[in-house]
Amino acid sequence: MSKLYQPIQIGAVRLDHRIVQAPLTRLRSEQPGDVPSAMMVKYYAQRASKGGLQIAEATPVSVQGRGYLGAPGIYNDAQVEGWRKVVDAVHAKGGIIFLQLWHVGRQSHVSLTGGAAPLAPSAIPVQDLVYTRDGWVKTSPSRALETVEIKEIVEQFRQGAIRAKAAGFDGVEIHGANGYLIDQFLQDGSNKRTDIYGGSIENRTLFLLEVTEAVTSVWGGERVGVRLGPSGTFGSMSDSNPDALFGHAAAQLNRFGLAYLHLIEPRIDGSKLRADGLPPVAAHQLRRVFKGPIIAAGGFERDSAEAMVESGDADLVAFGRHFAANPDLVERLRRNLTLSPHDRDTFYGGDERGYTDYPCHDDLAEVA
Ligand SMILES: Cc1cc2nc3c(=O)[nH]c(=O)nc-3n(C[C@H](O)[C@H](O)[C@H](O)COP(=O)(O)O)c2cc1C
């Protein structure tokens, strides 16, 4: 039996297998209020497996951190109560669930932030899309954070971590990937600051480390994961030396004794080379630097996931789109059953369709 189906200890958490549900933004919280909905309770419970880890979707730690209408929040008591129902339903099935803490930074629109300009390390115009009440629209121009404001955002992450604990989560993941605020600080295409948060790789990594310090002060390192996306370009991201940057970030994260480092692999674009002709930064490189467990994500299938954990480059594999379309994904992978295809059109927002109505394999078998 492949290692993929074998138990593993990550930080304080014992898992029965290494198949992880990747965080997936689905924009189905109750509006207004960003409170986790009954539909979400059902969705997460459907995908829970005994001793399996689910990372709940990216969840803003403040109003200013919102970037997508319909994403649930973790900045008030009603949201905590909503999340508690999700967590209880997952626990009832023996599952383990972490919450992904999020601040979108410049990837936002004034209709989502309470009228304020989206915040960024530097006010660089980008032409990306965010989801608002008028559908997908261009991001609003951002404003560069004052140095003193950065501490306020670190504190918002700490408060989010406290609220996640109050909701009963088993741990939290810090969203440092996909072109959102932490990633915007890390990469030099989006960070042109001249204070201690910009310039050198050490300075650009500071915000990530301060957030991690704040969140681990609440949870302890052994119930905190960090997600990085060294090769992603979503959100107009770029860096002049990603190997050095992400190598440094991974090495610095060692000091927190984290439950895991979660890396989005460049696989989603095949083996595309970077502009400088080098292969993008991947798990096998950071494996040599980071001392704890590694979760790899991005374009995995059953065979490649099994090969990944066998190779030792990662300890666990997270699946995104396959989990969206296959509530019983763990069982299907174990038994090598056919996977249902996902429907992109129902990823973001809407009702139960394309969300909680994907059948389990055994239901399909009965129909046939
Ligand atoms: C609909 C959708 C929503 C996503 N939302 C998030 C998110 O909230 N946080 C995050 O870190 N990544 C998010 N991602 C990225 C996934 O976690 C994952 O890295 C990506 O889908 C690649 O894995 P896959 O090939 O198994 O789908 C999202 C991806 C999709 C398709």
mmCIF file of C-alpha atoms and ligand atoms in Angstrom:
data_model
loop_
_atom_site.group_PDB
_atom_site.id
_atom_site.type_symbol
_atom_site.label_atom_id
_atom_site.label_comp_id
_atom_site.label_asym_id
_atom_site.label_seq_id
_atom_site.Cartn_x
_atom_site.Cartn_y
_atom_site.Cartn_z
ATOM 1 C CA MET A 1 0.000 0.000 0.000
ATOM 2 C CA SER A 2 1.317 3.428 -0.934
ATOM 3 C CA LYS A 3 2.480 5.726 1.832
ATOM 4 C CA LEU A 4 -0.301 8.107 0.732
ATOM 5 C CA TYR A 5 -2.776 5.950 2.663
ATOM 6 C CA GLN A 6 -0.626 5.564 5.747
ATOM 7 C CA PRO A 7 -0.814 7.552 8.993
ATOM 8 C CA ILE A 8 1.411 10.492 9.767
ATOM 9 C CA GLN A 9 1.980 12.851 12.672
ATOM 10 C CA ILE A 10 2.092 16.527 11.693
ATOM 11 C CA GLY A 11 2.874 18.750 14.652
ATOM 12 C CA ALA A 12 0.277 18.007 17.325
ATOM 13 C CA VAL A 13 -2.066 16.267 14.898
ATOM 14 C CA ARG A 14 -2.201 12.573 14.075
ATOM 15 C CA LEU A 15 -3.631 11.820 10.639
ATOM 16 C CA ASP A 16 -4.846 8.430 9.374
ATOM 17 C CA HIS A 17 -3.784 9.193 5.796
ATOM 18 C CA ARG A 18 -1.953 11.870 3.772
ATOM 19 C CA ILE A 19 -4.693 13.043 1.420
ATOM 20 C CA VAL A 20 -5.523 16.649 2.286
ATOM 21 C CA GLN A 21 -8.401 18.796 1.089
ATOM 22 C CA ALA A 22 -6.780 21.973 -0.296
ATOM 23 C CA PRO A 23 -8.336 25.304 0.662
ATOM 24 C CA LEU A 24 -11.013 26.188 -1.902
ATOM 25 C CA THR A 25 -12.813 29.510 -2.075
ATOM 26 C CA ARG A 26 -16.423 28.746 -3.028
ATOM 27 C CA LEU A 27 -18.179 32.018 -2.100
ATOM 28 C CA ARG A 28 -21.245 30.527 -0.458
ATOM 29 C CA SER A 29 -21.361 32.211 2.953
ATOM 30 C CA GLU A 30 -24.524 33.972 4.145
ATOM 31 C CA GLN A 31 -24.891 37.490 2.776
ATOM 32 C CA PRO A 32 -24.656 40.051 4.149
ATOM 33 C CA GLY A 33 -22.375 39.163 7.027
ATOM 34 C CA ASP A 34 -19.939 36.575 5.600
ATOM 35 C CA VAL A 35 -21.238 33.980 8.077
ATOM 36 C CA PRO A 36 -20.601 30.305 7.204
ATOM 37 C CA SER A 37 -23.870 28.898 5.867
ATOM 38 C CA ALA A 38 -25.782 25.639 6.356
ATOM 39 C CA MET A 39 -24.703 24.743 2.814
ATOM 40 C CA MET A 40 -21.087 25.060 3.889
ATOM 41 C CA VAL A 41 -21.674 22.785 6.891
ATOM 42 C CA LYS A 42 -22.982 20.117 4.538
ATOM 43 C CA TYR A 43 -20.150 20.617 2.014
ATOM 44 C CA TYR A 44 -17.344 20.233 4.560
ATOM 45 C CA ALA A 45 -19.035 17.292 6.300
ATOM 46 C CA GLN A 46 -19.432 15.496 2.951
ATOM 47 C CA ARG A 47 -15.686 15.783 2.343
ATOM 48 C CA ALA A 48 -14.586 14.821 5.871
ATOM 49 C CA SER A 49 -12.881 11.467 6.350
ATOM 50 C CA LYS A 50 -11.741 9.716 9.493
ATOM 51 C CA GLY A 51 -8.360 11.121 10.461
ATOM 52 C CA GLY A 52 -8.194 13.212 7.268
ATOM 53 C CA LEU A 53 -7.136 16.873 7.136
ATOM 54 C CA GLN A 54 -9.300 19.512 5.481
ATOM 55 C CA ILE A 55 -8.046 23.050 5.122
ATOM 56 C CA ALA A 56 -11.078 25.288 5.079
ATOM 57 C CA GLU A 57 -11.226 27.991 2.460
ATOM 58 C CA ALA A 58 -9.368 31.294 2.678
ATOM 59 C CA THR A 59 -11.087 33.446 5.308
ATOM 60 C CA PRO A 60 -10.458 37.176 5.767
ATOM 61 C CA VAL A 61 -9.270 38.313 9.196
ATOM 62 C CA SER A 62 -10.788 41.794 8.736
ATOM 63 C CA VAL A 63 -13.209 43.747 6.552
ATOM 64 C CA GLN A 64 -10.230 45.379 4.887
ATOM 65 C CA GLY A 65 -8.875 41.905 4.110
ATOM 66 C CA ARG A 66 -11.897 40.917 1.980
ATOM 67 C CA GLY A 67 -11.544 40.466 -1.757
ATOM 68 C CA TYR A 68 -14.387 38.223 -2.858
ATOM 69 C CA LEU A 69 -18.069 38.662 -2.089
ATOM 70 C CA GLY A 70 -19.343 35.482 -0.458
ATOM 71 C CA ALA A 71 -16.110 34.426 1.223
ATOM 72 C CA PRO A 72 -16.735 33.675 4.906
ATOM 73 C CA GLY A 73 -14.996 35.818 7.549
ATOM 74 C CA ILE A 74 -13.392 35.221 10.955
ATOM 75 C CA TYR A 75 -13.539 38.727 12.427
ATOM 76 C CA ASN A 76 -16.782 38.686 14.451
ATOM 77 C CA ASP A 77 -18.735 36.473 16.823
ATOM 78 C CA ALA A 78 -21.482 35.508 14.355
ATOM 79 C CA GLN A 79 -18.810 34.143 12.013
ATOM 80 C CA VAL A 80 -17.264 32.171 14.875
ATOM 81 C CA GLU A 81 -20.660 30.615 15.601
ATOM 82 C CA GLY A 82 -21.119 29.766 11.916
ATOM 83 C CA TRP A 83 -17.701 28.141 11.723
ATOM 84 C CA ARG A 84 -18.386 26.175 14.907
ATOM 85 C CA LYS A 85 -21.176 24.336 13.081
ATOM 86 C CA VAL A 86 -18.807 23.465 10.233
ATOM 87 C CA VAL A 87 -16.137 22.248 12.650
ATOM 88 C CA ASP A 88 -18.612 20.197 14.711
ATOM 89 C CA ALA A 89 -19.934 18.469 11.592
ATOM 90 C CA VAL A 90 -16.397 17.571 10.454
ATOM 91 C CA HIS A 91 -15.443 16.336 13.929
ATOM 92 C CA ALA A 92 -18.597 14.196 14.050
ATOM 93 C CA LYS A 93 -17.154 12.263 11.083
ATOM 94 C CA GLY A 94 -13.749 11.932 12.740
ATOM 95 C CA GLY A 95 -12.176 14.567 10.489
ATOM 96 C CA ILE A 96 -9.620 17.248 11.292
ATOM 97 C CA ILE A 97 -10.024 20.787 10.050
ATOM 98 C CA PHE A 98 -7.730 23.833 9.898
ATOM 99 C CA LEU A 99 -8.855 27.326 8.891
ATOM 100 C CA GLN A 100 -6.915 29.306 6.293
ATOM 101 C CA LEU A 101 -6.334 32.878 7.535
ATOM 102 C CA TRP A 102 -6.375 35.472 4.760
ATOM 103 C CA HIS A 103 -5.790 39.087 3.896
ATOM 104 C CA VAL A 104 -6.079 39.836 0.187
ATOM 105 C CA GLY A 105 -4.111 43.109 0.277
ATOM 106 C CA ARG A 106 -4.342 44.802 -3.113
ATOM 107 C CA GLN A 107 -6.566 42.084 -4.637
ATOM 108 C CA SER A 108 -9.758 43.889 -3.686
ATOM 109 C CA HIS A 109 -12.360 46.478 -4.522
ATOM 110 C CA VAL A 110 -13.766 49.436 -2.575
ATOM 111 C CA SER A 111 -17.208 47.784 -2.504
ATOM 112 C CA LEU A 112 -15.721 45.005 -0.332
ATOM 113 C CA THR A 113 -13.461 46.973 1.994
ATOM 114 C CA GLY A 114 -16.062 49.372 3.365
ATOM 115 C CA GLY A 115 -15.030 52.063 0.872
ATOM 116 C CA ALA A 116 -11.316 52.211 1.718
ATOM 117 C CA ALA A 117 -8.631 51.710 -0.916
ATOM 118 C CA PRO A 118 -7.237 48.157 -0.860
ATOM 119 C CA LEU A 119 -3.988 47.997 1.121
ATOM 120 C CA ALA A 120 -0.683 46.874 -0.330
ATOM 121 C CA PRO A 121 3.043 46.959 0.402
ATOM 122 C CA SER A 122 3.343 49.381 -2.545
ATOM 123 C CA ALA A 123 0.705 51.162 -4.626
ATOM 124 C CA ILE A 124 1.432 49.425 -7.928
ATOM 125 C CA PRO A 125 -1.447 49.420 -10.432
ATOM 126 C CA VAL A 126 -2.616 45.893 -11.327
ATOM 127 C CA GLN A 127 -5.379 44.752 -13.620
ATOM 128 C CA ASP A 128 -6.684 41.699 -11.811
ATOM 129 C CA LEU A 129 -10.284 40.680 -11.216
ATOM 130 C CA VAL A 130 -12.176 40.367 -7.935
ATOM 131 C CA TYR A 131 -15.708 39.135 -7.266
ATOM 132 C CA THR A 132 -18.209 41.791 -6.160
ATOM 133 C CA ARG A 133 -21.998 42.260 -6.136
ATOM 134 C CA ASP A 134 -21.612 43.337 -9.772
ATOM 135 C CA GLY A 135 -19.766 40.130 -10.659
ATOM 136 C CA TRP A 136 -16.071 40.037 -11.613
ATOM 137 C CA VAL A 137 -14.625 43.557 -11.768
ATOM 138 C CA LYS A 138 -11.148 45.109 -11.887
ATOM 139 C CA THR A 139 -9.409 45.687 -8.571
ATOM 140 C CA SER A 140 -9.556 49.233 -7.173
ATOM 141 C CA PRO A 141 -6.283 51.216 -7.013
ATOM 142 C CA SER A 142 -4.409 50.257 -3.843
ATOM 143 C CA ARG A 143 -2.729 52.371 -1.175
ATOM 144 C CA ALA A 144 0.713 51.610 0.271
ATOM 145 C CA LEU A 145 0.568 50.705 3.970
ATOM 146 C CA GLU A 146 2.217 53.067 6.462
ATOM 147 C CA THR A 147 4.831 51.228 8.508
ATOM 148 C CA VAL A 148 2.748 51.546 11.705
ATOM 149 C CA GLU A 149 -0.326 50.070 9.976
ATOM 150 C CA ILE A 150 1.510 46.834 9.268
ATOM 151 C CA LYS A 151 1.480 45.953 12.970
ATOM 152 C CA GLU A 152 -2.300 46.446 12.961
ATOM 153 C CA ILE A 153 -2.670 43.805 10.278
ATOM 154 C CA VAL A 154 -0.391 41.428 12.158
ATOM 155 C CA GLU A 155 -2.749 41.947 15.108
ATOM 156 C CA GLN A 156 -5.752 41.148 12.878
ATOM 157 C CA PHE A 157 -4.142 37.801 12.035
ATOM 158 C CA ARG A 158 -3.640 37.179 15.761
ATOM 159 C CA GLN A 159 -7.303 37.972 16.457
ATOM 160 C CA GLY A 160 -8.342 35.697 13.586
ATOM 161 C CA ALA A 161 -6.248 32.931 15.137
ATOM 162 C CA ILE A 162 -7.960 33.492 18.507
ATOM 163 C CA ARG A 163 -11.407 33.368 16.897
ATOM 164 C CA ALA A 164 -10.516 30.230 14.937
ATOM 165 C CA LYS A 165 -9.636 28.617 18.248
ATOM 166 C CA ALA A 166 -12.939 29.743 19.734
ATOM 167 C CA ALA A 167 -14.732 28.118 16.783
ATOM 168 C CA GLY A 168 -13.091 24.778 17.642
ATOM 169 C CA PHE A 169 -10.738 24.368 14.672
ATOM 170 C CA ASP A 170 -7.850 21.933 15.088
ATOM 171 C CA GLY A 171 -5.371 24.474 13.779
ATOM 172 C CA VAL A 172 -4.853 27.252 11.252
ATOM 173 C CA GLU A 173 -3.007 27.781 8.001
ATOM 174 C CA ILE A 174 -1.518 31.169 7.134
ATOM 175 C CA HIS A 175 -2.252 32.051 3.507
ATOM 176 C CA GLY A 176 1.074 33.241 2.162
ATOM 177 C CA ALA A 177 0.421 32.260 -1.478
ATOM 178 C CA ASN A 178 -1.458 33.235 -4.640
ATOM 179 C CA GLY A 179 -0.663 36.932 -4.785
ATOM 180 C CA TYR A 180 -2.408 38.024 -1.589
ATOM 181 C CA LEU A 181 -1.022 40.354 1.071
ATOM 182 C CA ILE A 182 1.746 38.151 2.524
ATOM 183 C CA ASP A 183 2.876 37.109 -0.967
ATOM 184 C CA GLN A 184 2.759 40.776 -2.033
ATOM 185 C CA PHE A 185 5.250 41.555 0.727
ATOM 186 C CA LEU A 186 7.464 38.591 -0.158
ATOM 187 C CA GLN A 187 7.940 39.154 -3.890
ATOM 188 C CA ASP A 188 9.820 42.139 -5.246
ATOM 189 C CA GLY A 189 7.473 42.683 -8.196
ATOM 190 C CA SER A 190 4.864 43.909 -5.687
ATOM 191 C CA ASN A 191 7.067 45.133 -2.819
ATOM 192 C CA LYS A 192 9.013 48.330 -3.558
ATOM 193 C CA ARG A 193 9.114 49.557 0.039
ATOM 194 C CA THR A 194 12.084 51.410 1.427
ATOM 195 C CA ASP A 195 11.396 50.696 5.136
ATOM 196 C CA ILE A 196 12.260 47.520 7.078
ATOM 197 C CA TYR A 197 9.545 45.588 5.201
ATOM 198 C CA GLY A 198 11.077 46.113 1.757
ATOM 199 C CA GLY A 199 14.314 45.833 -0.161
ATOM 200 C CA SER A 200 16.353 42.806 0.900
ATOM 201 C CA ILE A 201 14.936 39.289 1.005
ATOM 202 C CA GLU A 202 15.231 39.406 4.806
ATOM 203 C CA ASN A 203 13.138 42.580 4.934
ATOM 204 C CA ARG A 204 10.483 41.295 2.544
ATOM 205 C CA THR A 205 10.129 38.113 4.600
ATOM 206 C CA LEU A 206 9.588 40.080 7.816
ATOM 207 C CA PHE A 207 5.810 40.469 7.452
ATOM 208 C CA LEU A 208 5.330 36.705 6.938
ATOM 209 C CA LEU A 209 7.463 36.014 10.001
ATOM 210 C CA GLU A 210 5.640 38.577 12.151
ATOM 211 C CA VAL A 211 2.277 37.097 11.169
ATOM 212 C CA THR A 212 3.575 33.590 11.893
ATOM 213 C CA GLU A 213 4.913 34.746 15.260
ATOM 214 C CA ALA A 214 1.518 36.262 16.128
ATOM 215 C CA VAL A 215 -0.483 33.220 15.036
ATOM 216 C CA THR A 216 1.822 30.709 16.730
ATOM 217 C CA SER A 217 1.620 32.788 19.926
ATOM 218 C CA VAL A 218 -2.051 31.754 19.991
ATOM 219 C CA TRP A 219 -1.848 28.163 18.769
ATOM 220 C CA GLY A 220 1.722 27.015 19.315
ATOM 221 C CA GLY A 221 3.710 26.137 16.196
ATOM 222 C CA GLU A 222 2.517 22.548 16.167
ATOM 223 C CA ARG A 223 -1.014 23.538 15.117
ATOM 224 C CA VAL A 224 -0.052 26.117 12.511
ATOM 225 C CA GLY A 225 0.794 25.612 8.839
ATOM 226 C CA VAL A 226 2.017 28.131 6.271
ATOM 227 C CA ARG A 227 1.090 28.044 2.591
ATOM 228 C CA LEU A 228 3.496 29.450 0.004
ATOM 229 C CA GLY A 229 3.215 29.558 -3.772
ATOM 230 C CA PRO A 230 6.750 30.091 -5.058
ATOM 231 C CA SER A 231 5.879 29.616 -8.716
ATOM 232 C CA GLY A 232 2.456 31.238 -8.941
ATOM 233 C CA THR A 233 1.883 34.278 -11.130
ATOM 234 C CA PHE A 234 -1.810 34.820 -10.254
ATOM 235 C CA GLY A 235 -2.372 38.365 -9.017
ATOM 236 C CA SER A 236 0.357 39.827 -11.293
ATOM 237 C CA MET A 237 3.091 38.320 -9.100
ATOM 238 C CA SER A 238 6.788 38.141 -9.932
ATOM 239 C CA ASP A 239 10.113 37.996 -8.151
ATOM 240 C CA SER A 240 13.630 38.511 -9.450
ATOM 241 C CA ASN A 241 15.103 35.609 -7.446
ATOM 242 C CA PRO A 242 12.433 33.197 -6.205
ATOM 243 C CA ASP A 243 14.967 30.475 -5.307
ATOM 244 C CA ALA A 244 16.725 32.711 -2.825
ATOM 245 C CA LEU A 245 13.525 34.315 -1.540
ATOM 246 C CA PHE A 246 11.565 31.145 -0.867
ATOM 247 C CA GLY A 247 14.649 29.289 0.340
ATOM 248 C CA HIS A 248 15.143 32.018 2.926
ATOM 249 C CA ALA A 249 11.461 32.070 3.906
ATOM 250 C CA ALA A 250 11.350 28.272 4.346
ATOM 251 C CA ALA A 251 14.545 28.321 6.426
ATOM 252 C CA GLN A 252 13.273 31.110 8.673
ATOM 253 C CA LEU A 253 9.980 29.301 9.251
ATOM 254 C CA ASN A 254 11.947 26.484 10.910
ATOM 255 C CA ARG A 255 12.143 28.515 14.099
ATOM 256 C CA PHE A 256 8.399 28.107 14.760
ATOM 257 C CA GLY A 257 8.245 24.292 14.773
ATOM 258 C CA LEU A 258 5.259 24.393 12.419
ATOM 259 C CA ALA A 259 2.838 21.538 11.805
ATOM 260 C CA TYR A 260 3.664 21.830 8.101
ATOM 261 C CA LEU A 261 4.736 23.923 5.131
ATOM 262 C CA HIS A 262 2.188 23.759 2.311
ATOM 263 C CA LEU A 263 3.620 24.373 -1.157
ATOM 264 C CA ILE A 264 1.791 24.920 -4.396
ATOM 265 C CA GLU A 265 3.820 23.091 -6.992
ATOM 266 C CA PRO A 266 4.431 24.406 -10.497
ATOM 267 C CA ARG A 267 2.751 21.292 -11.908
ATOM 268 C CA ILE A 268 -0.467 23.093 -12.694
ATOM 269 C CA ASP A 269 1.265 24.661 -15.713
ATOM 270 C CA GLY A 270 3.108 21.495 -16.600
ATOM 271 C CA SER A 271 6.871 21.831 -16.526
ATOM 272 C CA LYS A 272 6.870 25.427 -17.761
ATOM 273 C CA LEU A 273 10.190 27.190 -17.251
ATOM 274 C CA ARG A 274 10.481 30.635 -15.753
ATOM 275 C CA ALA A 275 11.425 33.688 -17.794
ATOM 276 C CA ASP A 276 15.080 33.141 -16.788
ATOM 277 C CA GLY A 277 14.959 29.619 -18.219
ATOM 278 C CA LEU A 278 15.222 27.899 -14.831
ATOM 279 C CA PRO A 279 12.621 25.495 -13.481
ATOM 280 C CA PRO A 280 10.258 27.083 -10.938
ATOM 281 C CA VAL A 281 10.849 26.584 -7.208
ATOM 282 C CA ALA A 282 9.350 23.277 -6.112
ATOM 283 C CA ALA A 283 8.940 21.088 -3.038
ATOM 284 C CA HIS A 284 12.063 19.028 -3.683
ATOM 285 C CA GLN A 285 14.224 22.147 -3.263
ATOM 286 C CA LEU A 286 12.544 23.469 -0.134
ATOM 287 C CA ARG A 287 12.546 19.958 1.346
ATOM 288 C CA ARG A 288 16.290 20.376 1.856
ATOM 289 C CA VAL A 289 15.707 23.566 3.820
ATOM 290 C CA PHE A 290 12.463 23.130 5.764
ATOM 291 C CA LYS A 291 12.720 20.731 8.702
ATOM 292 C CA GLY A 292 9.033 19.835 9.197
ATOM 293 C CA PRO A 293 6.362 18.014 7.178
ATOM 294 C CA ILE A 294 5.591 19.292 3.672
ATOM 295 C CA ILE A 295 2.233 19.242 1.907
ATOM 296 C CA ALA A 296 2.442 19.537 -1.877
ATOM 297 C CA ALA A 297 -0.497 20.735 -3.977
ATOM 298 C CA GLY A 298 -1.172 21.568 -7.588
ATOM 299 C CA GLY A 299 -2.355 19.329 -10.404
ATOM 300 C CA PHE A 300 -1.995 16.001 -8.607
ATOM 301 C CA GLU A 301 -3.624 12.773 -9.741
ATOM 302 C CA ARG A 302 -3.620 9.462 -7.887
ATOM 303 C CA ASP A 303 -0.387 8.196 -9.454
ATOM 304 C CA SER A 304 1.546 11.439 -9.149
ATOM 305 C CA ALA A 305 0.386 11.887 -5.546
ATOM 306 C CA GLU A 306 1.513 8.394 -4.611
ATOM 307 C CA ALA A 307 4.843 8.996 -6.380
ATOM 308 C CA MET A 308 5.273 12.327 -4.589
ATOM 309 C CA VAL A 309 5.046 10.864 -1.095
ATOM 310 C CA GLU A 310 7.089 7.795 -2.089
ATOM 311 C CA SER A 311 9.863 10.068 -3.407
ATOM 312 C CA GLY A 312 9.998 11.821 -0.050
ATOM 313 C CA ASP A 313 9.842 15.298 -1.589
ATOM 314 C CA ALA A 314 6.562 15.806 0.265
ATOM 315 C CA ASP A 315 4.840 13.995 3.119
ATOM 316 C CA LEU A 316 1.242 14.728 2.164
ATOM 317 C CA VAL A 317 -0.608 15.795 -0.975
ATOM 318 C CA ALA A 318 -3.473 18.272 -1.120
ATOM 319 C CA PHE A 319 -6.130 18.019 -3.799
ATOM 320 C CA GLY A 320 -8.249 21.000 -4.796
ATOM 321 C CA ARG A 321 -10.476 20.516 -7.814
ATOM 322 C CA HIS A 322 -10.768 16.744 -7.387
ATOM 323 C CA PHE A 323 -12.091 17.317 -3.859
ATOM 324 C CA ALA A 324 -14.626 19.815 -5.192
ATOM 325 C CA ALA A 325 -16.123 17.175 -7.499
ATOM 326 C CA ASN A 326 -15.563 14.082 -5.356
ATOM 327 C CA PRO A 327 -16.836 14.306 -1.784
ATOM 328 C CA ASP A 328 -15.516 10.770 -1.146
ATOM 329 C CA LEU A 329 -12.150 11.468 -2.801
ATOM 330 C CA VAL A 330 -10.168 9.668 -0.103
ATOM 331 C CA GLU A 331 -12.167 6.493 -0.635
ATOM 332 C CA ARG A 332 -11.972 6.774 -4.410
ATOM 333 C CA LEU A 333 -8.197 7.150 -4.340
ATOM 334 C CA ARG A 334 -7.803 4.272 -1.913
ATOM 335 C CA ARG A 335 -9.919 1.978 -4.066
ATOM 336 C CA ASN A 336 -8.652 3.404 -7.367
ATOM 337 C CA LEU A 337 -12.172 4.319 -8.482
ATOM 338 C CA THR A 338 -13.034 6.682 -11.313
ATOM 339 C CA LEU A 339 -13.186 10.377 -10.394
ATOM 340 C CA SER A 340 -16.049 12.695 -11.341
ATOM 341 C CA PRO A 341 -15.041 15.730 -13.410
ATOM 342 C CA HIS A 342 -15.444 19.185 -11.868
ATOM 343 C CA ASP A 343 -17.629 21.946 -13.248
ATOM 344 C CA ARG A 344 -15.720 25.261 -13.330
ATOM 345 C CA ASP A 345 -18.896 27.287 -13.823
ATOM 346 C CA THR A 346 -20.133 26.457 -10.325
ATOM 347 C CA PHE A 347 -16.831 27.002 -8.461
ATOM 348 C CA TYR A 348 -17.595 30.526 -7.287
ATOM 349 C CA GLY A 349 -20.906 31.463 -5.691
ATOM 350 C CA GLY A 350 -24.369 30.121 -6.353
ATOM 351 C CA ASP A 351 -26.393 27.414 -4.663
ATOM 352 C CA GLU A 352 -26.059 23.714 -3.886
ATOM 353 C CA ARG A 353 -25.493 22.963 -7.564
ATOM 354 C CA GLY A 354 -21.878 22.064 -8.214
ATOM 355 C CA TYR A 355 -21.281 22.348 -4.464
ATOM 356 C CA THR A 356 -23.087 19.773 -2.351
ATOM 357 C CA ASP A 357 -24.739 17.753 -5.129
ATOM 358 C CA TYR A 358 -21.692 15.812 -6.381
ATOM 359 C CA PRO A 359 -22.436 12.117 -5.763
ATOM 360 C CA CYS A 360 -20.297 9.650 -3.865
ATOM 361 C CA HIS A 361 -19.026 6.718 -5.894
ATOM 362 C CA ASP A 362 -21.286 4.187 -4.227
ATOM 363 C CA ASP A 363 -24.372 6.278 -5.006
ATOM 364 C CA LEU A 364 -23.337 6.313 -8.652
ATOM 365 C CA ALA A 365 -22.886 2.551 -8.615
ATOM 366 C CA GLU A 366 -26.426 2.095 -7.288
ATOM 367 C CA VAL A 367 -27.876 4.254 -10.039
ATOM 368 C CA ALA A 368 -25.995 2.367 -12.782
HETATM 369 C C1 LIG B 1 -12.212 27.129 -7.003
HETATM 370 C C2 LIG B 1 -10.850 27.271 -6.382
HETATM 371 C C3 LIG B 1 -10.713 27.992 -5.225
HETATM 372 C C4 LIG B 1 -9.454 28.113 -4.598
HETATM 373 N N1 LIG B 1 -9.361 28.776 -3.400
HETATM 374 C C5 LIG B 1 -8.183 28.792 -2.732
HETATM 375 C C6 LIG B 1 -8.093 29.344 -1.423
HETATM 376 O O1 LIG B 1 -9.083 29.808 -0.836
HETATM 377 N N2 LIG B 1 -6.873 29.343 -0.836
HETATM 378 C C7 LIG B 1 -5.760 28.838 -1.431
HETATM 379 O O2 LIG B 1 -4.680 28.862 -0.851
HETATM 380 N N3 LIG B 1 -5.829 28.276 -2.652
HETATM 381 C C8 LIG B 1 -7.017 28.225 -3.303
HETATM 382 N N4 LIG B 1 -7.093 27.594 -4.516
HETATM 383 C C9 LIG B 1 -5.929 26.816 -4.998
HETATM 384 C C10 LIG B 1 -6.084 25.350 -4.551
HETATM 385 O O3 LIG B 1 -5.962 25.239 -3.145
HETATM 386 C C11 LIG B 1 -5.039 24.433 -5.206
HETATM 387 O O4 LIG B 1 -3.745 24.858 -4.855
HETATM 388 C C12 LIG B 1 -5.184 24.423 -6.719
HETATM 389 O O5 LIG B 1 -6.537 24.199 -7.089
HETATM 390 C C13 LIG B 1 -4.313 23.368 -7.362
HETATM 391 O O6 LIG B 1 -4.673 22.086 -6.893
HETATM 392 P P1 LIG B 1 -5.566 21.079 -7.800
HETATM 393 O O7 LIG B 1 -4.855 20.925 -9.095
HETATM 394 O O8 LIG B 1 -5.603 19.814 -6.986
HETATM 395 O O9 LIG B 1 -6.906 21.701 -7.961
HETATM 396 C C14 LIG B 1 -8.324 27.510 -5.180
HETATM 397 C C15 LIG B 1 -8.471 26.815 -6.381
HETATM 398 C C16 LIG B 1 -9.701 26.675 -6.987
HETATM 399 C C17 LIG B 1 -9.833 25.877 -8.253
#
